[in-house]
Structure formats: structure tokens, C-alpha cells
mmCIF file with all atom_site columns, C-alpha atoms in Angstrom:
data_model
loop_
_atom_site.group_PDB
_atom_site.id
_atom_site.type_symbol
_atom_site.label_atom_id
_atom_site.label_alt_id
_atom_site.label_comp_id
_atom_site.label_asym_id
_atom_site.label_entity_id
_atom_site.label_seq_id
_atom_site.pdbx_PDB_ins_code
_atom_site.Cartn_x
_atom_site.Cartn_y
_atom_site.Cartn_z
_atom_site.occupancy
_atom_site.B_iso_or_equiv
_atom_site.pdbx_formal_charge
_atom_site.auth_seq_id
_atom_site.auth_comp_id
_atom_site.auth_asym_id
_atom_site.auth_atom_id
_atom_site.pdbx_PDB_model_num
ATOM 1   C CA . MET A 1 1   ? 117.277 62.314  100.662 1.00 52.00 ? 1   MET A CA 1
ATOM 2   C CA . ALA A 1 2   ? 113.932 63.133  102.949 1.00 51.00 ? 2   ALA A CA 1
ATOM 3   C CA . ARG A 1 3   ? 115.556 64.610  106.266 1.00 50.00 ? 3   ARG A CA 1
ATOM 4   C CA . MET A 1 4   ? 118.454 66.716  104.340 1.00 42.00 ? 4   MET A CA 1
ATOM 5   C CA . THR A 1 5   ? 115.830 68.435  102.194 1.00 44.00 ? 5   THR A CA 1
ATOM 6   C CA . LEU A 1 6   ? 113.957 69.775  105.442 1.00 48.00 ? 6   LEU A CA 1
ATOM 7   C CA . LEU A 1 7   ? 116.782 70.595  107.223 1.00 40.00 ? 7   LEU A CA 1
ATOM 8   C CA . VAL A 1 8   ? 118.142 72.524  104.091 1.00 41.00 ? 8   VAL A CA 1
ATOM 9   C CA . PHE A 1 9   ? 114.823 74.173  104.167 1.00 48.00 ? 9   PHE A CA 1
ATOM 10  C CA . ILE A 1 10  ? 114.391 74.630  108.264 1.00 47.00 ? 10  ILE A CA 1
ATOM 11  C CA . VAL A 1 11  ? 118.685 76.426  107.675 1.00 39.00 ? 11  VAL A CA 1
ATOM 12  C CA . ASN A 1 12  ? 117.046 78.357  105.242 1.00 45.00 ? 12  ASN A CA 1
ATOM 13  C CA . LEU A 1 13  ? 114.096 80.098  107.050 1.00 40.00 ? 13  LEU A CA 1
ATOM 14  C CA . LEU A 1 14  ? 116.878 80.353  110.033 1.00 43.00 ? 14  LEU A CA 1
ATOM 15  C CA . ILE A 1 15  ? 118.350 82.805  106.867 1.00 51.00 ? 15  ILE A CA 1
ATOM 16  C CA . ILE A 1 16  ? 115.241 84.487  106.317 1.00 50.00 ? 16  ILE A CA 1
ATOM 17  C CA . PHE A 1 17  ? 114.914 84.983  110.145 1.00 48.00 ? 17  PHE A CA 1
ATOM 18  C CA . THR A 1 18  ? 117.367 85.882  110.899 1.00 48.00 ? 18  THR A CA 1
ATOM 19  C CA . SER A 1 19  ? 118.331 88.549  108.005 1.00 46.00 ? 19  SER A CA 1
ATOM 20  C CA . VAL A 1 20  ? 115.100 90.325  108.617 1.00 47.00 ? 20  VAL A CA 1
ATOM 21  C CA . VAL A 1 21  ? 114.954 90.440  112.575 1.00 45.00 ? 21  VAL A CA 1
ATOM 22  C CA . ASP A 1 22  ? 119.368 92.110  110.615 1.00 46.00 ? 22  ASP A CA 1
ATOM 23  C CA . GLN A 1 23  ? 117.454 94.440  108.515 1.00 43.00 ? 23  GLN A CA 1
ATOM 24  C CA . ALA A 1 24  ? 115.017 95.543  111.674 1.00 46.00 ? 24  ALA A CA 1
ATOM 25  C CA . ARG A 1 25  ? 117.888 96.313  113.239 1.00 51.00 ? 25  ARG A CA 1
ATOM 26  C CA . ALA A 1 26  ? 119.391 98.448  110.546 1.00 52.00 ? 26  ALA A CA 1
ATOM 27  C CA . GLU A 1 27  ? 116.190 99.558  109.205 1.00 84.00 ? 27  GLU A CA 1
ATOM 28  C CA . THR A 1 28  ? 117.584 98.787  105.739 1.00 87.00 ? 28  THR A CA 1
ATOM 29  C CA . CYS A 1 29  ? 115.489 96.359  104.058 1.00 90.00 ? 29  CYS A CA 1
ATOM 30  C CA . ILE A 1 30  ? 115.305 94.591  100.859 1.00 87.00 ? 30  ILE A CA 1
ATOM 31  C CA . ASP A 1 31  ? 113.884 94.317  97.302  1.00 88.00 ? 31  ASP A CA 1
ATOM 32  C CA . GLY A 1 32  ? 114.303 91.629  94.673  1.00 86.00 ? 32  GLY A CA 1
ATOM 33  C CA . LEU A 1 33  ? 114.156 93.199  91.478  1.00 85.00 ? 33  LEU A CA 1
ATOM 34  C CA . GLY A 1 34  ? 114.414 89.765  89.045  1.00 84.00 ? 34  GLY A CA 1
ATOM 35  C CA . THR A 1 35  ? 117.613 89.286  86.965  1.00 83.00 ? 35  THR A CA 1
ATOM 36  C CA . CYS A 1 36  ? 120.349 91.751  86.970  1.00 87.00 ? 36  CYS A CA 1
ATOM 37  C CA . GLU A 1 37  ? 120.345 93.407  84.084  1.00 85.00 ? 37  GLU A CA 1
ATOM 38  C CA . ASN A 1 38  ? 120.927 96.602  85.435  1.00 87.00 ? 38  ASN A CA 1
ATOM 39  C CA . CYS A 1 39  ? 120.131 96.256  88.082  1.00 90.00 ? 39  CYS A CA 1
ATOM 40  C CA . ASP A 1 40  ? 122.547 99.703  90.010  1.00 91.00 ? 40  ASP A CA 1
ATOM 41  C CA . GLN A 1 41  ? 120.021 102.047 88.150  1.00 88.00 ? 41  GLN A CA 1
ATOM 42  C CA . ARG A 1 42  ? 116.795 99.547  89.108  1.00 87.00 ? 42  ARG A CA 1
ATOM 43  C CA . CYS A 1 43  ? 118.052 100.012 92.270  1.00 88.00 ? 43  CYS A CA 1
ATOM 44  C CA . LYS A 1 44  ? 118.472 103.847 93.040  1.00 87.00 ? 44  LYS A CA 1
ATOM 45  C CA . ALA A 1 45  ? 115.396 104.283 91.106  1.00 88.00 ? 45  ALA A CA 1
ATOM 46  C CA . LYS A 1 46  ? 112.935 102.621 92.595  1.00 88.00 ? 46  LYS A CA 1
ATOM 47  C CA . HIS A 1 47  ? 114.637 102.933 96.289  1.00 87.00 ? 47  HIS A CA 1
ATOM 48  C CA . GLY A 1 48  ? 116.393 105.876 96.315  1.00 88.00 ? 48  GLY A CA 1
ATOM 49  C CA . PRO A 1 49  ? 120.189 107.254 95.081  1.00 89.00 ? 49  PRO A CA 1
ATOM 50  C CA . SER A 1 50  ? 121.536 106.117 98.145  1.00 91.00 ? 50  SER A CA 1
ATOM 51  C CA . SER A 1 51  ? 120.544 102.278 97.930  1.00 91.00 ? 51  SER A CA 1
ATOM 52  C CA . GLN A 1 52  ? 122.805 99.453  96.636  1.00 93.00 ? 52  GLN A CA 1
ATOM 53  C CA . SER A 1 53  ? 122.607 96.914  94.898  1.00 92.00 ? 53  SER A CA 1
ATOM 54  C CA . ASN A 1 54  ? 124.024 92.983  94.332  1.00 91.00 ? 54  ASN A CA 1
ATOM 55  C CA . CYS A 1 55  ? 123.709 90.632  91.935  1.00 87.00 ? 55  CYS A CA 1
ATOM 56  C CA . GLY A 1 56  ? 124.503 87.445  92.341  1.00 83.00 ? 56  GLY A CA 1
ATOM 57  C CA . THR A 1 57  ? 123.643 83.395  92.475  1.00 74.00 ? 57  THR A CA 1
ATOM 58  C CA . SER A 1 58  ? 121.238 82.310  95.844  1.00 66.00 ? 58  SER A CA 1
ATOM 59  C CA . THR A 1 59  ? 121.655 78.085  96.533  1.00 65.00 ? 59  THR A CA 1
ATOM 60  C CA . GLY A 1 60  ? 118.542 76.651  94.908  1.00 65.00 ? 60  GLY A CA 1
ATOM 61  C CA . VAL A 1 61  ? 118.873 79.166  92.212  1.00 65.00 ? 61  VAL A CA 1
ATOM 62  C CA . PRO A 1 62  ? 120.183 78.720  88.829  1.00 71.00 ? 62  PRO A CA 1
ATOM 63  C CA . LEU A 1 63  ? 120.407 82.360  87.793  1.00 77.00 ? 63  LEU A CA 1
ATOM 64  C CA . PRO A 1 64  ? 122.194 84.969  89.020  1.00 83.00 ? 64  PRO A CA 1
ATOM 65  C CA . LEU A 1 65  ? 118.758 87.790  90.973  1.00 85.00 ? 65  LEU A CA 1
ATOM 66  C CA . CYS A 1 66  ? 119.469 91.988  90.974  1.00 87.00 ? 66  CYS A CA 1
ATOM 67  C CA . THR A 1 67  ? 118.697 92.083  95.030  1.00 90.00 ? 67  THR A CA 1
ATOM 68  C CA . CYS A 1 68  ? 118.325 96.072  96.357  1.00 90.00 ? 68  CYS A CA 1
ATOM 69  C CA . TYR A 1 69  ? 119.344 97.256  99.555  1.00 92.00 ? 69  TYR A CA 1
ATOM 70  C CA . TYR A 1 70  ? 117.565 100.694 101.070 1.00 89.00 ? 70  TYR A CA 1
ATOM 71  C CA . GLN A 1 71  ? 116.429 102.486 104.323 1.00 89.00 ? 71  GLN A CA 1
ATOM 72  C CA . CYS A 1 72  ? 113.670 101.764 105.990 1.00 81.00 ? 72  CYS A CA 1
ATOM 73  C CA . GLY A 1 73  ? 110.758 103.687 106.917 1.00 72.00 ? 73  GLY A CA 1
ATOM 74  C CA . SER A 1 74  ? 111.152 106.452 104.355 1.00 51.00 ? 74  SER A CA 1
ATOM 75  C CA . PRO A 1 75  ? 109.810 105.940 101.287 1.00 53.00 ? 75  PRO A CA 1
ATOM 76  C CA . SER A 1 76  ? 112.238 107.453 98.081  1.00 53.00 ? 76  SER A CA 1
ATOM 77  C CA . PRO A 1 77  ? 111.034 110.571 96.472  1.00 61.00 ? 77  PRO A CA 1
ATOM 78  C CA . LYS A 1 78  ? 111.337 111.400 93.218  1.00 62.00 ? 78  LYS A CA 1
ATOM 79  C CA . PRO A 1 79  ? 113.021 114.760 93.707  1.00 67.00 ? 79  PRO A CA 1
ATOM 80  C CA . PRO A 1 80  ? 110.725 116.917 91.433  1.00 70.00 ? 80  PRO A CA 1
ATOM 81  C CA . SER A 1 81  ? 111.617 117.787 87.416  1.00 71.00 ? 81  SER A CA 1
ATOM 82  C CA . PRO A 1 82  ? 112.833 120.681 86.756  1.00 75.00 ? 82  PRO A CA 1
ATOM 83  C CA . LYS A 1 83  ? 110.792 123.479 84.799  1.00 86.00 ? 83  LYS A CA 1
ATOM 84  C CA . LYS A 1 84  ? 110.354 123.013 81.293  1.00 89.00 ? 84  LYS A CA 1
ATOM 85  C CA . CYS A 1 85  ? 111.109 126.780 79.217  1.00 90.00 ? 85  CYS A CA 1
ATOM 86  C CA . ASN A 1 86  ? 110.791 127.050 75.659  1.00 91.00 ? 86  ASN A CA 1
ATOM 87  C CA . GLY A 1 87  ? 112.591 128.929 73.578  1.00 90.00 ? 87  GLY A CA 1
ATOM 88  C CA . GLY A 1 88  ? 113.909 129.901 69.427  1.00 87.00 ? 88  GLY A CA 1
ATOM 89  C CA . ALA A 1 89  ? 116.187 129.039 67.588  1.00 87.00 ? 89  ALA A CA 1
ATOM 90  C CA . GLY A 1 90  ? 115.942 130.490 63.793  1.00 90.00 ? 90  GLY A CA 1
ATOM 91  C CA . ILE A 1 91  ? 113.992 127.967 61.237  1.00 91.00 ? 91  ILE A CA 1
ATOM 92  C CA . CYS A 1 92  ? 114.200 124.654 60.356  1.00 93.00 ? 92  CYS A CA 1
ATOM 93  C CA . SER A 1 93  ? 115.073 123.656 56.842  1.00 91.00 ? 93  SER A CA 1
ATOM 94  C CA . GLN A 1 94  ? 117.118 121.183 54.544  1.00 89.00 ? 94  GLN A CA 1
ATOM 95  C CA . ARG A 1 95  ? 120.003 123.084 55.413  1.00 90.00 ? 95  ARG A CA 1
ATOM 96  C CA . CYS A 1 96  ? 119.517 122.555 58.728  1.00 90.00 ? 96  CYS A CA 1
ATOM 97  C CA . PRO A 1 97  ? 117.055 119.614 59.415  1.00 90.00 ? 97  PRO A CA 1
ATOM 98  C CA . GLU A 1 98  ? 116.195 118.120 62.975  1.00 90.00 ? 98  GLU A CA 1
ATOM 99  C CA . LYS A 1 99  ? 119.194 117.181 63.864  1.00 92.00 ? 99  LYS A CA 1
ATOM 100 C CA . CYS A 1 100 ? 120.730 121.071 63.101  1.00 92.00 ? 100 CYS A CA 1
ATOM 101 C CA . CYS A 1 101 ? 117.802 122.378 64.918  1.00 92.00 ? 101 CYS A CA 1
ATOM 102 C CA . ASP A 1 102 ? 118.611 119.936 68.011  1.00 92.00 ? 102 ASP A CA 1
ATOM 103 C CA . MET A 1 103 ? 122.513 121.457 67.967  1.00 92.00 ? 103 MET A CA 1
ATOM 104 C CA . ASN A 1 104 ? 121.683 124.792 67.057  1.00 91.00 ? 104 ASN A CA 1
ATOM 105 C CA . CYS A 1 105 ? 119.513 124.373 70.900  1.00 91.00 ? 105 CYS A CA 1
ATOM 106 C CA . ALA A 1 106 ? 121.919 122.187 73.054  1.00 91.00 ? 106 ALA A CA 1
ATOM 107 C CA . GLN A 1 107 ? 124.746 125.539 72.075  1.00 92.00 ? 107 GLN A CA 1
ATOM 108 C CA . LYS A 1 108 ? 122.238 127.895 73.197  1.00 90.00 ? 108 LYS A CA 1
ATOM 109 C CA . TYR A 1 109 ? 120.553 126.719 76.330  1.00 90.00 ? 109 TYR A CA 1
ATOM 110 C CA . ASN A 1 110 ? 122.362 124.406 78.236  1.00 89.00 ? 110 ASN A CA 1
ATOM 111 C CA . GLY A 1 111 ? 120.407 121.339 78.382  1.00 89.00 ? 111 GLY A CA 1
ATOM 112 C CA . GLY A 1 112 ? 118.367 122.541 75.246  1.00 90.00 ? 112 GLY A CA 1
ATOM 113 C CA . HIS A 1 113 ? 117.023 119.911 73.074  1.00 91.00 ? 113 HIS A CA 1
ATOM 114 C CA . GLY A 1 114 ? 115.094 120.831 69.568  1.00 91.00 ? 114 GLY A CA 1
ATOM 115 C CA . PHE A 1 115 ? 112.729 120.118 67.164  1.00 92.00 ? 115 PHE A CA 1
ATOM 116 C CA . CYS A 1 116 ? 110.942 121.207 63.979  1.00 91.00 ? 116 CYS A CA 1
ATOM 117 C CA . ASN A 1 117 ? 107.887 122.807 64.641  1.00 87.00 ? 117 ASN A CA 1
ATOM 118 C CA . THR A 1 118 ? 106.077 123.303 61.450  1.00 85.00 ? 118 THR A CA 1
ATOM 119 C CA . LEU A 1 119 ? 103.354 126.078 61.142  1.00 78.00 ? 119 LEU A CA 1
ATOM 120 C CA . GLY A 1 120 ? 101.847 126.669 58.309  1.00 82.00 ? 120 GLY A CA 1
ATOM 121 C CA . THR A 1 121 ? 104.030 126.643 55.349  1.00 85.00 ? 121 THR A CA 1
ATOM 122 C CA . PHE A 1 122 ? 106.905 127.753 58.260  1.00 84.00 ? 122 PHE A CA 1
ATOM 123 C CA . SER A 1 123 ? 109.088 125.363 59.989  1.00 90.00 ? 123 SER A CA 1
ATOM 124 C CA . LEU A 1 124 ? 110.399 126.895 62.928  1.00 91.00 ? 124 LEU A CA 1
ATOM 125 C CA . CYS A 1 125 ? 113.677 125.643 65.122  1.00 92.00 ? 125 CYS A CA 1
ATOM 126 C CA . GLN A 1 126 ? 111.781 125.121 68.465  1.00 93.00 ? 126 GLN A CA 1
ATOM 127 C CA . CYS A 1 127 ? 113.747 124.595 72.270  1.00 92.00 ? 127 CYS A CA 1
ATOM 128 C CA . GLU A 1 128 ? 113.332 122.835 74.890  1.00 92.00 ? 128 GLU A CA 1
ATOM 129 C CA . TYR A 1 129 ? 115.300 123.205 78.830  1.00 92.00 ? 129 TYR A CA 1
ATOM 130 C CA . PRO A 1 130 ? 115.310 123.887 82.150  1.00 89.00 ? 130 PRO A CA 1
ATOM 131 C CA . CYS A 1 131 ? 115.206 127.341 83.765  1.00 85.00 ? 131 CYS A CA 1
#
């Protein structure tokens, strides 16, 4: 039994070594991201849109794990967030509460979202949208 365990250990080391050598040649890196929940989303968020994910089991691991494959050497910069502009869409009231304000902003500004902003006795519908 001990010989079998040792043999399995050596085979696993060879597999890991081979994958590391292949990574260096192909310039592809591997990142283990834990459980498979939202695997592809987490992989792309961490390593960019060109990364690829795989959710599967490994020998001796009872749960499926998320593995992310991405290009090495080039950090995946996050795209700059679009500049936000502000605008208005009227007055908030009982007839036009928060949801109404949000819908008005979405109709008035492409990609817009709205919220009610109370200033003194007035509640204004304030919009944010990408410039």
C-alpha cells in the first residue's frame, strides 16, 4: 500500500512538473479559484476577458474546483470605468417615487440610473449616466 501511495505521489509530481514546463513554453498560467460557483465570471474578472475557466474534479479532491487559464506576463488591467455625468429628470413625489425616477433617467439618458435626492422640502430626481 505504501508503494502504491508513493507511486501515485510521484506520478502527480510529474504531471505538475509537466504542466509547469508547458505553461512556460505556451505562456499560459493557471490559477486555482476554489469552488466552481460563478467560475467563469470570477476567472474573467480576475484575469481578463481572454481567460478561460474549467470546473472539474482532480484525483483525490472530492469537490469540483474552478481553474482559470490566462496569458502569463501580461497583467490584466481593468478597463477604466466610464466617466459619470449627472442630470435631472424632474421632481420625486408620491406619484413618482424612486422607481419612477430611475425609469425616467433610463429613458432620458443612455445607461442612466436615477434616485430621489431630498433637498430641504423638495425631492429631486437626480440621474447618473456614462458620459
